[in-house]
Coordinates of C-alpha atoms and ligand atoms in Angstrom, one line a residue:
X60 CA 0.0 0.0 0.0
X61 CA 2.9 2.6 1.0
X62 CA 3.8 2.5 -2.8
X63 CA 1.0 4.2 -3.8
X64 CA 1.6 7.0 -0.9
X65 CA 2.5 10.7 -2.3
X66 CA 5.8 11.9 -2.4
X67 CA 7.1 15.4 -3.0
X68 CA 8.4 15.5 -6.5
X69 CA 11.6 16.7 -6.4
X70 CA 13.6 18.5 -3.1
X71 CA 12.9 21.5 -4.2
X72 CA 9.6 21.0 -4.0
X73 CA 9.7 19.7 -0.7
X74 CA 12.0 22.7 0.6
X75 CA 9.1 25.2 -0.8
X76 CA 6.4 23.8 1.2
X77 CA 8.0 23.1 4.5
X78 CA 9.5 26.9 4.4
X79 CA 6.4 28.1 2.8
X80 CA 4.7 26.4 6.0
X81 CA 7.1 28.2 8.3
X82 CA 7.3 31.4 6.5
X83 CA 3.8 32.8 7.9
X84 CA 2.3 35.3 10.3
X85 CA 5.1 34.9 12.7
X86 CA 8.0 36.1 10.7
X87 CA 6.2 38.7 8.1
X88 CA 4.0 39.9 11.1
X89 CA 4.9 39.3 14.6
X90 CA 8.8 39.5 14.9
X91 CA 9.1 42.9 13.1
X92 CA 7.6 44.5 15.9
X93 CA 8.5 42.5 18.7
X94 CA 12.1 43.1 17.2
X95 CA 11.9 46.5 17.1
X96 CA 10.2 47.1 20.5
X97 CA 12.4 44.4 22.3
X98 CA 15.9 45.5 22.2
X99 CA 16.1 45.5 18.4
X100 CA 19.8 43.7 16.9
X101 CA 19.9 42.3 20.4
X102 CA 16.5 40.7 19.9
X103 CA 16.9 39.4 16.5
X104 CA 20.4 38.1 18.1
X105 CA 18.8 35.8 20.5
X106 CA 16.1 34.6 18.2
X107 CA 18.9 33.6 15.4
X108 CA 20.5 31.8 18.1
X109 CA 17.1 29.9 19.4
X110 CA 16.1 29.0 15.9
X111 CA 19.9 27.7 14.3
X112 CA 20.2 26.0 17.5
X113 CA 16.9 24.7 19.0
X114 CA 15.1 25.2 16.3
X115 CA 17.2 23.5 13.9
X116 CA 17.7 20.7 16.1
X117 CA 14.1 19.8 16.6
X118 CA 13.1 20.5 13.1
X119 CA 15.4 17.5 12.1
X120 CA 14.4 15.5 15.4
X121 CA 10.6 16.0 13.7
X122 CA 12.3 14.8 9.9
X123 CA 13.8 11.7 11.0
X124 CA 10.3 10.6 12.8
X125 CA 8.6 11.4 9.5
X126 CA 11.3 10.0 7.0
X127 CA 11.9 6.8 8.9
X128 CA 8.4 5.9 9.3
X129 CA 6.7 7.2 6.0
X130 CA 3.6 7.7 7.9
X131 CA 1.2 10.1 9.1
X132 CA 2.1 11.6 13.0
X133 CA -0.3 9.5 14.8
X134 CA 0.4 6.2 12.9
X135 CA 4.4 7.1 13.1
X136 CA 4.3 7.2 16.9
X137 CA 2.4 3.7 16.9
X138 CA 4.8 2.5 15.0
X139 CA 7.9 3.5 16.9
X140 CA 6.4 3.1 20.3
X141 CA 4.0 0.4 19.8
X142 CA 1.6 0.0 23.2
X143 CA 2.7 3.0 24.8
X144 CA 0.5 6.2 25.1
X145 CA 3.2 8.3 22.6
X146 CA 0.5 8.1 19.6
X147 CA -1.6 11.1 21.8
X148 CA 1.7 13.5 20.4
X149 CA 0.0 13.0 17.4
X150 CA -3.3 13.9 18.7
X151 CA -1.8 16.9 20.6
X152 CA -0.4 17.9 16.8
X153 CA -3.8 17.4 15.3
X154 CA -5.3 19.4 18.4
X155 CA -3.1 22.0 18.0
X156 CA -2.7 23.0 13.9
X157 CA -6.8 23.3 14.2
X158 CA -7.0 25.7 16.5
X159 CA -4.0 27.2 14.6
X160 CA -5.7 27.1 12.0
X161 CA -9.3 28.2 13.3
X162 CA -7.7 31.6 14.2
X163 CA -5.2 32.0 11.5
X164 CA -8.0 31.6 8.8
X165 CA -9.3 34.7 10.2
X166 CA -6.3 36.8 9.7
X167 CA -6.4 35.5 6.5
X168 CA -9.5 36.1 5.5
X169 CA -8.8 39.8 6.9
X170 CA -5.4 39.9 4.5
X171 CA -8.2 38.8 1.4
X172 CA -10.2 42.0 2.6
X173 CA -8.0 44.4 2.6
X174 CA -6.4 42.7 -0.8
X175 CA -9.8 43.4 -2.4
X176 CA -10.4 47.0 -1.0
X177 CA -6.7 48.0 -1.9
X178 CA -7.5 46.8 -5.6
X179 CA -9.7 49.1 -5.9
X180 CA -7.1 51.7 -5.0
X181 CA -9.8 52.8 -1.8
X182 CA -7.1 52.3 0.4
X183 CA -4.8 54.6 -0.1
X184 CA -7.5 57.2 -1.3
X185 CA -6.4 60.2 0.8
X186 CA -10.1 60.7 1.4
X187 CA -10.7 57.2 2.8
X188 CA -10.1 58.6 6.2
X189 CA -8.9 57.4 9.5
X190 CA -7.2 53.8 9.2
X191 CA -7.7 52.8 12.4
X192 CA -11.7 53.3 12.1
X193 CA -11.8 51.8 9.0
X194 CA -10.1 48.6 10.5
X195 CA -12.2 48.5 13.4
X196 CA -15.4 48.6 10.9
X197 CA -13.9 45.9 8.8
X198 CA -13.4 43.3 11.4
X199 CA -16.2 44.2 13.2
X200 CA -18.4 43.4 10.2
X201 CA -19.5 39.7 10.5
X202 CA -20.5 39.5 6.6
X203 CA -17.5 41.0 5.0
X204 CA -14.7 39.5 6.9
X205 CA -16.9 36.0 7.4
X206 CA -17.4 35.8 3.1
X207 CA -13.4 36.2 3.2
X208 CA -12.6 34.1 6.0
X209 CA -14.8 30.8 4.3
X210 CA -13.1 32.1 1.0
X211 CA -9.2 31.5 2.7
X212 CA -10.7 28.0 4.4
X213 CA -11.8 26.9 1.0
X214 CA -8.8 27.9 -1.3
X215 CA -6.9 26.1 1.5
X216 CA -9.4 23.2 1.2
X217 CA -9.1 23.4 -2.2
X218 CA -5.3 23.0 -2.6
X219 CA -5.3 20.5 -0.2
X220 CA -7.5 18.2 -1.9
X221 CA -5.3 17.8 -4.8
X222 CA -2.4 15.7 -3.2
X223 CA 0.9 16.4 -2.1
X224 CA 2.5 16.7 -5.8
X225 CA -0.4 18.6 -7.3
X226 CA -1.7 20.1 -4.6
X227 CA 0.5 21.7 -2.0
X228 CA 3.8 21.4 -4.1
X229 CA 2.1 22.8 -7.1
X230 CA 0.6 26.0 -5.3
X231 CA 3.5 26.6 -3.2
X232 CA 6.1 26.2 -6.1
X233 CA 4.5 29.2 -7.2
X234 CA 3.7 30.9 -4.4
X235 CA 6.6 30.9 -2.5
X236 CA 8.8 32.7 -5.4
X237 CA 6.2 35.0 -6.0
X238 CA 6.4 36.1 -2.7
X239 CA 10.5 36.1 -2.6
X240 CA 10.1 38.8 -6.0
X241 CA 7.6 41.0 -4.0
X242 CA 9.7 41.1 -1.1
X243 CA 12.9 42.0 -2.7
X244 CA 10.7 45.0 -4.5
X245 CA 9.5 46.0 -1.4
X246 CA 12.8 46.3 0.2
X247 CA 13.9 48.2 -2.3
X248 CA 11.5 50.7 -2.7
X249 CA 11.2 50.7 1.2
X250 CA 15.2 51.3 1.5
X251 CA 15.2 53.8 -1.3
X252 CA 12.9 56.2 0.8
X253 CA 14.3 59.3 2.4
X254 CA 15.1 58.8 6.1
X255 CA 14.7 54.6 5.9
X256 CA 17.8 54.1 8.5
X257 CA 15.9 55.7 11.0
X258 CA 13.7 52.4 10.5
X259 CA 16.3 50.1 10.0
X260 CA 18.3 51.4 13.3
X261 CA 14.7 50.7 15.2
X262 CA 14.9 47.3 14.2
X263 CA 17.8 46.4 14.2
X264 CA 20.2 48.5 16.5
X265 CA 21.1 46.2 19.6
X266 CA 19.9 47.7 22.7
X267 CA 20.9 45.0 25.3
X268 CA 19.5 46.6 28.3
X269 CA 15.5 46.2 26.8
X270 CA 16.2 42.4 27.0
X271 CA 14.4 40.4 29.8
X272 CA 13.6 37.0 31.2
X273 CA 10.5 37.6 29.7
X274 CA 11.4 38.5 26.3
X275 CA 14.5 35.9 25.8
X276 CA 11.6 33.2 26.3
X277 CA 9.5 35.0 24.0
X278 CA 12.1 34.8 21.8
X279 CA 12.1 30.6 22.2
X280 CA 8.7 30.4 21.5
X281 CA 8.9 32.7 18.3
X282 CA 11.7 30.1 17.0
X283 CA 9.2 27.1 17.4
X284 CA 6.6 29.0 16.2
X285 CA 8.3 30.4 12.9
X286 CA 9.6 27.2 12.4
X287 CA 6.4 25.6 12.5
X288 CA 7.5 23.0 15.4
X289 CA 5.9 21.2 18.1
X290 CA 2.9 20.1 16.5
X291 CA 4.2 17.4 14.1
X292 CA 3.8 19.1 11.1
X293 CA 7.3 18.7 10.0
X294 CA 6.7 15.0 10.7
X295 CA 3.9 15.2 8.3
X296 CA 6.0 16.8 5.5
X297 CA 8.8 14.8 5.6
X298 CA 7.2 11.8 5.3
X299 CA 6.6 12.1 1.8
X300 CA 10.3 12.8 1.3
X301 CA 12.4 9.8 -1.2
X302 CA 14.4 7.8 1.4
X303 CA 17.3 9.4 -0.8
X304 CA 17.0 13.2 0.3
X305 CA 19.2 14.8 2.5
X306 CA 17.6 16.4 5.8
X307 CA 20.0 18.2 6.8
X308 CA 20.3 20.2 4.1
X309 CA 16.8 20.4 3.3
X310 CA 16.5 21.6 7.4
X311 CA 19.5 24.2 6.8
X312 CA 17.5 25.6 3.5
X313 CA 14.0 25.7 5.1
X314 CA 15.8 26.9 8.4
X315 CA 18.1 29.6 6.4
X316 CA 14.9 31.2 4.1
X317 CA 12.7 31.8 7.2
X318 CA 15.2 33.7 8.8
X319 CA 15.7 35.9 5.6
X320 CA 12.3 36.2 5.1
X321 CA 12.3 37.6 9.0
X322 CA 15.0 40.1 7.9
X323 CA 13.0 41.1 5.0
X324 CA 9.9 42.3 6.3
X325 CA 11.6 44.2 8.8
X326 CA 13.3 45.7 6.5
X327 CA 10.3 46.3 4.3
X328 CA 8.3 47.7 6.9
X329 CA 9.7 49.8 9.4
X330 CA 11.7 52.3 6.7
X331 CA 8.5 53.3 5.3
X332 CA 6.7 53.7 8.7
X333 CA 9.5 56.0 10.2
X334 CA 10.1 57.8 7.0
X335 CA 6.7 59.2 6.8
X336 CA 6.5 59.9 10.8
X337 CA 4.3 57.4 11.6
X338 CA 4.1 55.3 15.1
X339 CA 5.1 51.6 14.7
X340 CA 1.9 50.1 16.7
X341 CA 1.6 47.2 18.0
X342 CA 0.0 43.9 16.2
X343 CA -2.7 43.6 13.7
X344 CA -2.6 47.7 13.3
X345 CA 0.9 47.3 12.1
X346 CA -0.5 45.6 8.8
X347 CA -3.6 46.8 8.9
X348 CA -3.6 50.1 9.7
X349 CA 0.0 51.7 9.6
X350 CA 0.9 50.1 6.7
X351 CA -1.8 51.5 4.3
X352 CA -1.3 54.8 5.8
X353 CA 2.5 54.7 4.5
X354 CA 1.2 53.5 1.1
X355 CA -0.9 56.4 1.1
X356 CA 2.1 58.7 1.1
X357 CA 3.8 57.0 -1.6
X358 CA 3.8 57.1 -5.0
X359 CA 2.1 54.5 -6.8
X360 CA 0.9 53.2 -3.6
X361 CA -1.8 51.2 -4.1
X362 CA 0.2 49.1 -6.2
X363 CA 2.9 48.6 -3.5
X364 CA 0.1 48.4 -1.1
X365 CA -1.7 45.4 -3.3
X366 CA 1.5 43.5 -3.4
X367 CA 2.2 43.3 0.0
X368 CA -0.9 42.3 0.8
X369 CA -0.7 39.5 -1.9
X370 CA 2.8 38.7 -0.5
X371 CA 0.8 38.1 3.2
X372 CA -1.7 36.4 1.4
X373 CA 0.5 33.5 -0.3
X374 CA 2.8 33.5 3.4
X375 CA -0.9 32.9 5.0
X376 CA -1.9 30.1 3.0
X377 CA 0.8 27.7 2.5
X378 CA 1.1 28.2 5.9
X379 CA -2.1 27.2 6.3
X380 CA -2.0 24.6 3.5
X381 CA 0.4 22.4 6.3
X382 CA -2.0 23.0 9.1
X383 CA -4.9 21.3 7.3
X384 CA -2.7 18.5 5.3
X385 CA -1.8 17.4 9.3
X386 CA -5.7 16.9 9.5
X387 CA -6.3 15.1 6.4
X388 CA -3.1 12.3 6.1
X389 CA -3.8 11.3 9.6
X390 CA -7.7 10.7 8.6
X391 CA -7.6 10.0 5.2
X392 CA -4.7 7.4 4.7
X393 CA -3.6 7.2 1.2
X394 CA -6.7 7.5 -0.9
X395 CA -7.3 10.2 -3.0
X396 CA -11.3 9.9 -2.7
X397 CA -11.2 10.0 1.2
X398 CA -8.7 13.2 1.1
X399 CA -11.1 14.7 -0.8
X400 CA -14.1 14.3 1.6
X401 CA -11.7 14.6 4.4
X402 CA -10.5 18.2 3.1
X403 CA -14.0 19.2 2.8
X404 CA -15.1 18.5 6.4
X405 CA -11.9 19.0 8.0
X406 CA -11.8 22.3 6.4
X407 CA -15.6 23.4 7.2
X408 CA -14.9 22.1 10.9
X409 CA -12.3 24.4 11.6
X410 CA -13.8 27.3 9.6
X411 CA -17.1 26.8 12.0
X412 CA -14.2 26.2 15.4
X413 CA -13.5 29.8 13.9
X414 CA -16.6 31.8 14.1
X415 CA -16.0 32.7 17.9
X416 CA -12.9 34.0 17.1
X417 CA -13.7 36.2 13.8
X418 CA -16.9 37.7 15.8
X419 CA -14.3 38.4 18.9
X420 CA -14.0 41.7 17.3
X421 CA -17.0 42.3 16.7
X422 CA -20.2 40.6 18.2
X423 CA -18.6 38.7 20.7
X424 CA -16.1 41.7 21.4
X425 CA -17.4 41.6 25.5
X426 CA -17.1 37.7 26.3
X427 CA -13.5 37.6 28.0
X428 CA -12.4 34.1 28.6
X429 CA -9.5 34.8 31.5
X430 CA -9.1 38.8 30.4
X431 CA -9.0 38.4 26.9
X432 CA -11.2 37.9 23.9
X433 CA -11.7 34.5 22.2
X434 CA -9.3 35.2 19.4
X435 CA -6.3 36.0 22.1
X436 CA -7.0 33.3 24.2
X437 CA -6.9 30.7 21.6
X438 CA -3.4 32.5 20.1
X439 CA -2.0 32.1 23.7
X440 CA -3.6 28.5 25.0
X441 CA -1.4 27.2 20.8
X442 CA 1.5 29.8 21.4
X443 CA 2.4 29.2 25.0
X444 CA 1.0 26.0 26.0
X445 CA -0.1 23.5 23.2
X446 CA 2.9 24.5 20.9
X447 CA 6.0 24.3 23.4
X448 CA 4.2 21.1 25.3
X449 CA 4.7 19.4 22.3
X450 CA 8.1 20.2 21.5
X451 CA 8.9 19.2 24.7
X452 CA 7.3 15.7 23.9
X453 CA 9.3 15.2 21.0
X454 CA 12.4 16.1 22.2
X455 CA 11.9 13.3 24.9
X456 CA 10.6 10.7 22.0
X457 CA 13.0 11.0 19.7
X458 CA 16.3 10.2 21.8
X459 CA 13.8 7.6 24.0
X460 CA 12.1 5.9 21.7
X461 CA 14.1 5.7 18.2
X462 CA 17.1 3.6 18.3
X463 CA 20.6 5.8 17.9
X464 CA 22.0 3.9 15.3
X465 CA 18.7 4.4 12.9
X466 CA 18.3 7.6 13.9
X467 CA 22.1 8.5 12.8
X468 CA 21.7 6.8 9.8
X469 CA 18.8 8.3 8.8
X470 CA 20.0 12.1 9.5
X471 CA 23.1 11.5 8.0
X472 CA 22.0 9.8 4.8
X473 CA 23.6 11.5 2.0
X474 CA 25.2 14.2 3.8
X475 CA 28.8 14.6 4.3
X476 CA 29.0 15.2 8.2
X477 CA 30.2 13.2 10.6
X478 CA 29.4 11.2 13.9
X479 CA 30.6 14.2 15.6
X480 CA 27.1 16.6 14.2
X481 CA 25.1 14.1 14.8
X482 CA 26.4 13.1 18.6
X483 CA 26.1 17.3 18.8
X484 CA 22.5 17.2 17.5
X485 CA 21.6 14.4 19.7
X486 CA 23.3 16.2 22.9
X487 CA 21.1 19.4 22.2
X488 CA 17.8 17.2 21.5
X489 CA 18.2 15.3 24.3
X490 CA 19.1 18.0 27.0
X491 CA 19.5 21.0 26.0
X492 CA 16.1 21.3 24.2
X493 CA 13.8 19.9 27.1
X494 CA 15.8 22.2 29.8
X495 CA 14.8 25.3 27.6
X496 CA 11.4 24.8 27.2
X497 CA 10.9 23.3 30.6
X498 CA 12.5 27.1 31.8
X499 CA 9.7 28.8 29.3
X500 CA 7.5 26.6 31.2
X501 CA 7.8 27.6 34.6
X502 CA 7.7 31.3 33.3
X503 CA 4.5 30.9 31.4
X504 CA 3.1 29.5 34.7
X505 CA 4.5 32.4 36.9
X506 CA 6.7 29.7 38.9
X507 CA 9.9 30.7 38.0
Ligands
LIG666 N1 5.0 28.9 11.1 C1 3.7 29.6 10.9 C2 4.0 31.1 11.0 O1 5.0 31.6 11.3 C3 2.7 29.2 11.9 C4 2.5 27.8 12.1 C5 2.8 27.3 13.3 C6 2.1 27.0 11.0 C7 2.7 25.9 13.6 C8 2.1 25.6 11.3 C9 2.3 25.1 12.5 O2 3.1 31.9 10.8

């Protein structure tokens, strides 16, 4: 039966979807500002060292469970732990890239909003007003953002439905170079404006003494995050990788293009924001608010305006295209007719699991769960719990549960390094990973 299973076409291929799965909200989004507003370079520092170390480490623990067991997350664990509980790290994964998704698909179906409004060239109308109002109507509008938010869920479903070769490799072989061009566009014109270093210097100048506890642990679970970790994703992915391929270059690639793309949007952000005077605010009015007020002042803004929000777009959804393919391998084995119907009500499921989150800013904008509106809550239960619990879990599987000898061959296949990287890998899997996020832990849980 595994012969008839999938497989990524080439490595290529493969490379474009993991990093088009990790390349998402978190690094075109979130790290800019938390860059700039937590001790800039000195940020960014810590981060690069979280995700080339930790990161790195446990996106290849995730490969080798994938690759060696050419199997779906919740079947792999069975099959390496047979009789134990380990399969629920599947579960967890499932658990998790829903209510990833659930939330995620409303951003996106904002990001398809605002890409139809800005056609128009509405946007950027001097006369359009006050962005901030205007982004508060939008998302407070059930119909509008609710018609976008099913529109994102079904081009996810959609893609997903066609298979791993001509479904998620096809769209992201296109997407993700699309999105490469804009971005180098962007940075250009972005660089080119009068008084950009003022925005480069607030993202990246080092500022050592706006570092805490707090924000070195944010910077851990940004790595995960970006790198799409913890919920067996990667697992997913890589088990429709040839037995040939080597991982750790294929990790190094994925690993190396999200950090660029972190670099980038910095870069093509905060120039524009500083040179026209404008505050860098904090979260979704970043994008949604302060950005089309800087296109406004440019020339030919609505184009550049249109583009980034396309380039969001395509980050959005082969992000998202990972957290439904999760869902659908695990139920729908390897036949094309059940992926299909699995797609379809996988994809409505979460879409519906997403209603309280999309009316959180508007409808539902006064039912706090724990201080903060649905939308928030569910962001921080993935972020801060579900997401670091199960990199935790994997970190202890893999050096526990997979024999050292398979697991060495399996990294090392192809590749030119020695014992010596993968006695180094397994070292930081095994302790150094666990220790990390054990610390995060105890700080999420105000014990430490
Ligand atoms: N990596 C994605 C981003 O940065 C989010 C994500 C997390 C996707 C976990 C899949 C799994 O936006």
């Amino acid at each position: 039966m595994n012969n008839t299973r999938d497989q990524w076409s080439s490595r290529l291929g493969f490379i474009l979807a993991a990093a088009g799965s990790a390349i998402g909200l978190g690094a075109v989004w979130k790290l800019p500002y938390v860059t700039g507003t937590s001790g800039g370079g000195a940020f960014f520092l810590i981060f690069l060292f979280f995700t080339l170390v930790l990161g790195t480490s446990l996106l290849l623990a995730e490969f080798a469970v994938g690759r060696k067991t050419q199997k779906p997350p919740v079947e792999a664990y069975k099959e390496l732990a047979p009789g134990t509980a380990w399969h629920w790290l599947g579960i967890l994964g499932i658990i998790s890239s829903c209510l990833i998704l659930s939330f995620y698909a409303v951003v996106g179906g904002w990001i398809i909003t605002y890409f139809v409004r800005s056609l128009s060239g509405s946007l950027t109308d001097p006369a359009s007003g006050n962005h901030e109002d205007l982004f508060g109507s939008i998302i407070s509008n059930p119909w509008e953002v609710g018609i976008s938010h099913l529109a994102f869920i079904i081009v996810t479903i959609i893609v997903v439905q066609g298979g791993i070769q001509k479904g998620i490799e096809r769209a992201s072989s296109i997407m993700m170079p699309a999105l490469f061009l804009i971005f180098l566009i962007l940075v250009i014109r972005s660089l080119t404006l009068d008084g950009a270093m003022e925005g480069v210097t607030f993202f990246l100048q080092p500022d050592f003494s706006a570092v805490s506890g707090d924000t070195i642990l944010f910077a851990l679970g940004q790595a995960f995050f970006s790198l799409s970790l913890g919920v067996s994703i990667m697992v997913t992915y890589s088990s429709y990788l040839s037995k040939k391929d080597n991982l750790v270059r294929s990790a190094s690639s994925i690993v190396g293009l999200s950090i660029l793309i972190a670099l980038l949007s910095g870069l093509a952000i905060f120039p524009g924001v500083f040179a026209f005077g404008l505050e860098p605010n904090e979260g979704p009015s970043l994008i949604f608010t302060v950005l089309p007020a800087v296109f406004s002042e440019m020339a030919f803004g609505a184009v550049f305006l249109s583009l980034f929000l396309l380039l969001l777009l395509f980050a959005t959804l082969t992000s998202a295209f990972s957290l439904l393919e999760i869902v659908v391998s695990s139920v729908a084995g390897n036949s094309p007719g059940r992926r299909k119907a699995a797609a379809w009500i996988a994809g409505i499921s979460i879409f519906i699991l997403g209603i309280p989150s999309n009316l959180s800013f508007g409808l539902l904008s006064e039912w706090l769960l724990f201080d903060k509106i649905f939308f928030d809550q569910i962001d921080y239960l993935v972020s801060n719990i579900l997401l670091p619990l199960g990199a935790l879990l994997i970190s202890i599987f893999v050096p526990l549960k997979m024999n050292r000898a398979e697991l060495q061959d399996e990294l090392l296949r192809g590749s030119s390094l020695g014992t010596s990287f993968f006695n180094t890998w397994f070292f930081i899997i095994r302790f150094v990973t666990p220790v990390a996020i054990i610390f995060a832990f105890l700080d999420v849980l105000g014990i430490w």
